[in-house]
Amino acid sequence: MNADFWAGKRVFLTGHTGFKGSWLSLWLQSLGAELTGCALPPPTAPSLYEAAQVGEGMRSIMADIRDLPTLQTAMQDTAPEIVIHMAAQSRVRHSYIDPVETYSTNVMGTVHLLEAVRHTPSVKAVVIITTDKCYENREWLWGYRENEPMGGYDPYSNSKGCVELVSSAYRLSFFNANTYAQHGVAVATARSGNVIGGGDWSPDRLIPDILAAFESEKIAMIRNPQAIRPWLHVLEPLRGYLTLAERLYESGPMDAEGWNFGCWDDDVQPVGWIAQKMADLWGGGARWQTDDRDYPHESAILKLDISKAKSRLGWYPVLPLEEALGLIIDWSRQRQAGVDIRKLTLGQINVYQAMAPSKT
């Protein structure tokens, strides 16, 4: 990515109050973007959004993406050049509890976002964030490529497969490459692996559950320790999204398609491996054990092929998984010590940005 590109760019980000959205908001603020966020209030208490005072240095609009008139007015009023859509119901287990909310937020929320884009002439580039779980999971040992069929066993995963199909239909129908000279909009989707990082208090997620147990000096209860996932620090896919948005802005529809942002094969690890590494890094006798209770179905193995992003965008992960876990432990320890969360998070962004390949 080119850090200088973002200075003064008008960016509209949905889901800015969430975990990933808060990290991205702080990063874009540090790069000098004119940032507007649109989302519901923070989904957890505590939240990174509030702890890091993310609302500083940006315009923050508290609204539901299922409310099309409000969303469209917000976008038109701020006249963004770049739209990044991250707002979603993002938890697998919650999607079993409330599938209607999951589909209405993820599918119709995306329809509303694209409709708002259609009626906002300033927009040039749109990146819609989905998930690695959007693919029809066949429990393969190799990574899914961008041309694999969409699917999804549970309502959350399936809703994200639907988001991919909605995005494709809008791209073909309203933002077609053949008529780019008339509409001037390039739309792409981005699928990332299991994202981890400091400041995540989401329920029913591995890292937050482990940290909550260790901070309380309890044993971490881990379900599905044999499940294999592509783990990567939150800043890795965020750099992918920014790189993709730059490319869409500069090159138009050439790269307006689906993209995977995952980890190297060495960092595709079982849940139990993550739990043990976290315990070792935390120290002090931290332990975990398997939770044998019955839970809804979750995939046993999931991997992404990142060859396309590496060869065409020049993006690849730079932070090994063990180092990423170390950053998370450090973030949590410093928060416990009372360090300023905004400075702490921006500091980790600066460290990561210095590691990442750049283009000027």
PDB file of C-alpha atoms in Angstrom, residues 104-257:
ATOM      1  CA  SER A 104     -31.127  -8.873   7.137  1.00  0.00           C
ATOM      2  CA  THR A 105     -27.947  -7.167   8.338  1.00  0.00           C
ATOM      3  CA  ASN A 106     -25.466  -8.933   6.105  1.00  0.00           C
ATOM      4  CA  VAL A 107     -27.451  -9.374   2.900  1.00  0.00           C
ATOM      5  CA  MET A 108     -29.915  -6.478   2.852  1.00  0.00           C
ATOM      6  CA  GLY A 109     -27.392  -4.219   4.560  1.00  0.00           C
ATOM      7  CA  THR A 110     -25.062  -4.813   1.628  1.00  0.00           C
ATOM      8  CA  VAL A 111     -27.890  -4.219  -0.862  1.00  0.00           C
ATOM      9  CA  HIS A 112     -28.561  -0.889   0.863  1.00  0.00           C
ATOM     10  CA  LEU A 113     -24.867   0.004   0.793  1.00  0.00           C
ATOM     11  CA  LEU A 114     -24.647  -0.637  -2.945  1.00  0.00           C
ATOM     12  CA  GLU A 115     -27.870   1.261  -3.550  1.00  0.00           C
ATOM     13  CA  ALA A 116     -26.434   4.236  -1.669  1.00  0.00           C
ATOM     14  CA  VAL A 117     -23.302   4.006  -3.822  1.00  0.00           C
ATOM     15  CA  ARG A 118     -25.463   4.039  -6.962  1.00  0.00           C
ATOM     16  CA  HIS A 119     -26.900   7.390  -5.883  1.00  0.00           C
ATOM     17  CA  THR A 120     -23.642   8.989  -4.729  1.00  0.00           C
ATOM     18  CA  PRO A 121     -21.736  10.278  -7.777  1.00  0.00           C
ATOM     19  CA  SER A 122     -18.507  10.959  -5.852  1.00  0.00           C
ATOM     20  CA  VAL A 123     -17.757   7.265  -5.198  1.00  0.00           C
ATOM     21  CA  LYS A 124     -14.987   5.682  -7.278  1.00  0.00           C
ATOM     22  CA  ALA A 125     -13.962   2.561  -5.319  1.00  0.00           C
ATOM     23  CA  VAL A 126     -15.922   0.140  -3.121  1.00  0.00           C
ATOM     24  CA  VAL A 127     -14.449  -2.712  -1.053  1.00  0.00           C
ATOM     25  CA  ILE A 128     -16.993  -5.056   0.544  1.00  0.00           C
ATOM     26  CA  ILE A 129     -15.639  -7.250   3.332  1.00  0.00           C
ATOM     27  CA  THR A 130     -16.947 -10.808   3.572  1.00  0.00           C
ATOM     28  CA  THR A 131     -15.140 -13.829   5.091  1.00  0.00           C
ATOM     29  CA  ASP A 132     -13.238 -17.013   4.342  1.00  0.00           C
ATOM     30  CA  LYS A 133     -16.399 -18.845   5.424  1.00  0.00           C
ATOM     31  CA  CYS A 134     -18.271 -17.666   2.300  1.00  0.00           C
ATOM     32  CA  TYR A 135     -16.982 -20.658   0.326  1.00  0.00           C
ATOM     33  CA  GLU A 136     -18.783 -23.974   0.009  1.00  0.00           C
ATOM     34  CA  ASN A 137     -16.685 -25.816   2.570  1.00  0.00           C
ATOM     35  CA  ARG A 138     -15.653 -29.292   1.447  1.00  0.00           C
ATOM     36  CA  GLU A 139     -13.163 -29.777   4.316  1.00  0.00           C
ATOM     37  CA  TRP A 140     -10.277 -29.711   1.837  1.00  0.00           C
ATOM     38  CA  LEU A 141      -6.656 -29.686   3.006  1.00  0.00           C
ATOM     39  CA  TRP A 142      -5.759 -27.027   0.433  1.00  0.00           C
ATOM     40  CA  GLY A 143      -6.803 -23.402   0.278  1.00  0.00           C
ATOM     41  CA  TYR A 144      -9.919 -22.142  -1.470  1.00  0.00           C
ATOM     42  CA  ARG A 145      -9.314 -19.955  -4.498  1.00  0.00           C
ATOM     43  CA  GLU A 146     -11.395 -16.950  -5.482  1.00  0.00           C
ATOM     44  CA  ASN A 147     -13.198 -18.871  -8.241  1.00  0.00           C
ATOM     45  CA  GLU A 148     -14.492 -21.612  -5.912  1.00  0.00           C
ATOM     46  CA  PRO A 149     -18.297 -21.870  -5.401  1.00  0.00           C
ATOM     47  CA  MET A 150     -19.966 -19.834  -2.677  1.00  0.00           C
ATOM     48  CA  GLY A 151     -21.828 -21.701   0.050  1.00  0.00           C
ATOM     49  CA  GLY A 152     -21.876 -21.733   3.850  1.00  0.00           C
ATOM     50  CA  TYR A 153     -23.278 -24.326   6.277  1.00  0.00           C
ATOM     51  CA  ASP A 154     -24.479 -21.974   9.039  1.00  0.00           C
ATOM     52  CA  PRO A 155     -26.578 -18.804   8.572  1.00  0.00           C
ATOM     53  CA  TYR A 156     -23.592 -16.482   9.082  1.00  0.00           C
ATOM     54  CA  SER A 157     -21.351 -18.214   6.561  1.00  0.00           C
ATOM     55  CA  ASN A 158     -24.204 -18.601   4.105  1.00  0.00           C
ATOM     56  CA  SER A 159     -25.190 -14.946   4.471  1.00  0.00           C
ATOM     57  CA  LYS A 160     -21.650 -13.948   3.514  1.00  0.00           C
ATOM     58  CA  GLY A 161     -21.814 -16.210   0.468  1.00  0.00           C
ATOM     59  CA  CYS A 162     -25.010 -14.353  -0.405  1.00  0.00           C
ATOM     60  CA  VAL A 163     -23.185 -11.037   0.026  1.00  0.00           C
ATOM     61  CA  GLU A 164     -20.646 -12.185  -2.544  1.00  0.00           C
ATOM     62  CA  LEU A 165     -23.450 -13.020  -4.981  1.00  0.00           C
ATOM     63  CA  VAL A 166     -25.223  -9.702  -4.331  1.00  0.00           C
ATOM     64  CA  SER A 167     -21.985  -7.816  -4.935  1.00  0.00           C
ATOM     65  CA  SER A 168     -21.370  -9.706  -8.160  1.00  0.00           C
ATOM     66  CA  ALA A 169     -24.896  -8.991  -9.402  1.00  0.00           C
ATOM     67  CA  TYR A 170     -24.603  -5.266  -8.675  1.00  0.00           C
ATOM     68  CA  ARG A 171     -21.181  -5.164 -10.300  1.00  0.00           C
ATOM     69  CA  LEU A 172     -22.491  -6.787 -13.476  1.00  0.00           C
ATOM     70  CA  SER A 173     -25.788  -4.903 -13.548  1.00  0.00           C
ATOM     71  CA  PHE A 174     -24.873  -1.379 -12.451  1.00  0.00           C
ATOM     72  CA  PHE A 175     -21.062  -1.107 -12.281  1.00  0.00           C
ATOM     73  CA  ASN A 176     -20.111  -3.159 -15.319  1.00  0.00           C
ATOM     74  CA  ALA A 177     -16.546  -2.840 -16.573  1.00  0.00           C
ATOM     75  CA  ASN A 178     -17.813  -2.296 -20.115  1.00  0.00           C
ATOM     76  CA  THR A 179     -19.654   0.868 -19.065  1.00  0.00           C
ATOM     77  CA  TYR A 180     -17.066   2.164 -16.581  1.00  0.00           C
ATOM     78  CA  ALA A 181     -16.728   5.437 -18.498  1.00  0.00           C
ATOM     79  CA  GLN A 182     -20.377   6.201 -17.640  1.00  0.00           C
ATOM     80  CA  HIS A 183     -20.591   5.152 -13.973  1.00  0.00           C
ATOM     81  CA  GLY A 184     -16.932   5.370 -12.824  1.00  0.00           C
ATOM     82  CA  VAL A 185     -17.299   2.879  -9.957  1.00  0.00           C
ATOM     83  CA  ALA A 186     -15.174  -0.212  -9.256  1.00  0.00           C
ATOM     84  CA  VAL A 187     -16.541  -2.776  -6.741  1.00  0.00           C
ATOM     85  CA  ALA A 188     -14.514  -5.621  -5.207  1.00  0.00           C
ATOM     86  CA  THR A 189     -15.007  -8.083  -2.342  1.00  0.00           C
ATOM     87  CA  ALA A 190     -12.387  -9.142   0.189  1.00  0.00           C
ATOM     88  CA  ARG A 191     -12.317 -12.437   2.079  1.00  0.00           C
ATOM     89  CA  SER A 192      -9.976 -12.774   5.049  1.00  0.00           C
ATOM     90  CA  GLY A 193      -9.056 -15.564   7.432  1.00  0.00           C
ATOM     91  CA  ASN A 194      -9.593 -15.658  11.194  1.00  0.00           C
ATOM     92  CA  VAL A 195      -8.615 -12.171  12.322  1.00  0.00           C
ATOM     93  CA  ILE A 196      -7.042 -11.679  15.746  1.00  0.00           C
ATOM     94  CA  GLY A 197      -5.652  -8.690  17.638  1.00  0.00           C
ATOM     95  CA  GLY A 198      -5.728  -6.636  20.804  1.00  0.00           C
ATOM     96  CA  GLY A 199      -8.962  -4.927  21.764  1.00  0.00           C
ATOM     97  CA  ASP A 200     -11.380  -7.657  20.735  1.00  0.00           C
ATOM     98  CA  TRP A 201     -14.035  -8.262  23.388  1.00  0.00           C
ATOM     99  CA  SER A 202     -16.469 -10.126  21.114  1.00  0.00           C
ATOM    100  CA  PRO A 203     -18.228 -13.066  22.782  1.00  0.00           C
ATOM    101  CA  ASP A 204     -17.736 -16.625  21.528  1.00  0.00           C
ATOM    102  CA  ARG A 205     -14.366 -15.863  19.915  1.00  0.00           C
ATOM    103  CA  LEU A 206     -11.211 -17.757  20.737  1.00  0.00           C
ATOM    104  CA  ILE A 207      -8.727 -15.009  21.601  1.00  0.00           C
ATOM    105  CA  PRO A 208     -11.139 -12.864  23.688  1.00  0.00           C
ATOM    106  CA  ASP A 209     -12.315 -15.971  25.573  1.00  0.00           C
ATOM    107  CA  ILE A 210      -8.735 -17.059  26.294  1.00  0.00           C
ATOM    108  CA  LEU A 211      -7.660 -13.599  27.454  1.00  0.00           C
ATOM    109  CA  ALA A 212     -10.744 -13.188  29.652  1.00  0.00           C
ATOM    110  CA  ALA A 213      -9.929 -16.486  31.372  1.00  0.00           C
ATOM    111  CA  PHE A 214      -6.236 -15.740  31.827  1.00  0.00           C
ATOM    112  CA  GLU A 215      -6.873 -12.222  33.133  1.00  0.00           C
ATOM    113  CA  SER A 216      -9.253 -13.743  35.722  1.00  0.00           C
ATOM    114  CA  GLU A 217      -6.739 -16.513  36.540  1.00  0.00           C
ATOM    115  CA  LYS A 218      -9.186 -19.157  35.328  1.00  0.00           C
ATOM    116  CA  ILE A 219      -8.777 -22.133  33.016  1.00  0.00           C
ATOM    117  CA  ALA A 220      -9.693 -21.258  29.425  1.00  0.00           C
ATOM    118  CA  MET A 221     -12.419 -23.572  28.109  1.00  0.00           C
ATOM    119  CA  ILE A 222     -11.814 -24.353  24.444  1.00  0.00           C
ATOM    120  CA  ARG A 223     -14.330 -25.917  22.075  1.00  0.00           C
ATOM    121  CA  ASN A 224     -13.180 -27.714  18.914  1.00  0.00           C
ATOM    122  CA  PRO A 225      -9.432 -27.689  19.696  1.00  0.00           C
ATOM    123  CA  GLN A 226      -8.739 -29.743  16.553  1.00  0.00           C
ATOM    124  CA  ALA A 227     -10.452 -27.246  14.202  1.00  0.00           C
ATOM    125  CA  ILE A 228      -7.938 -25.765  11.767  1.00  0.00           C
ATOM    126  CA  ARG A 229      -8.119 -22.108  10.729  1.00  0.00           C
ATOM    127  CA  PRO A 230      -6.051 -19.517   8.821  1.00  0.00           C
ATOM    128  CA  TRP A 231      -5.024 -17.076  11.579  1.00  0.00           C
ATOM    129  CA  LEU A 232      -3.674 -13.579  10.942  1.00  0.00           C
ATOM    130  CA  HIS A 233      -3.271 -10.342  12.864  1.00  0.00           C
ATOM    131  CA  VAL A 234      -5.992  -7.786  12.165  1.00  0.00           C
ATOM    132  CA  LEU A 235      -3.537  -5.390  10.488  1.00  0.00           C
ATOM    133  CA  GLU A 236      -2.709  -7.925   7.768  1.00  0.00           C
ATOM    134  CA  PRO A 237      -6.132  -8.032   6.074  1.00  0.00           C
ATOM    135  CA  LEU A 238      -6.660  -4.323   6.736  1.00  0.00           C
ATOM    136  CA  ARG A 239      -3.534  -3.618   4.696  1.00  0.00           C
ATOM    137  CA  GLY A 240      -5.011  -5.877   2.026  1.00  0.00           C
ATOM    138  CA  TYR A 241      -8.270  -3.902   1.985  1.00  0.00           C
ATOM    139  CA  LEU A 242      -6.403  -0.597   1.719  1.00  0.00           C
ATOM    140  CA  THR A 243      -4.150  -1.936  -1.031  1.00  0.00           C
ATOM    141  CA  LEU A 244      -7.181  -3.171  -2.957  1.00  0.00           C
ATOM    142  CA  ALA A 245      -9.022   0.145  -2.520  1.00  0.00           C
ATOM    143  CA  GLU A 246      -6.005   2.031  -3.863  1.00  0.00           C
ATOM    144  CA  ARG A 247      -5.876  -0.235  -6.906  1.00  0.00           C
ATOM    145  CA  LEU A 248      -9.599   0.192  -7.618  1.00  0.00           C
ATOM    146  CA  TYR A 249      -9.285   3.964  -7.278  1.00  0.00           C
ATOM    147  CA  GLU A 250      -6.293   4.176  -9.611  1.00  0.00           C
ATOM    148  CA  SER A 251      -7.021   1.405 -12.127  1.00  0.00           C
ATOM    149  CA  GLY A 252     -10.807   1.222 -12.213  1.00  0.00           C
ATOM    150  CA  PRO A 253     -12.525  -2.101 -12.948  1.00  0.00           C
ATOM    151  CA  MET A 254      -9.361  -4.065 -13.776  1.00  0.00           C
ATOM    152  CA  ASP A 255      -9.315  -5.597 -10.277  1.00  0.00           C
ATOM    153  CA  ALA A 256     -13.025  -5.317  -9.447  1.00  0.00           C
ATOM    154  CA  GLU A 257     -13.544  -8.924  -8.335  1.00  0.00           C
TER     155      GLU A 257
END
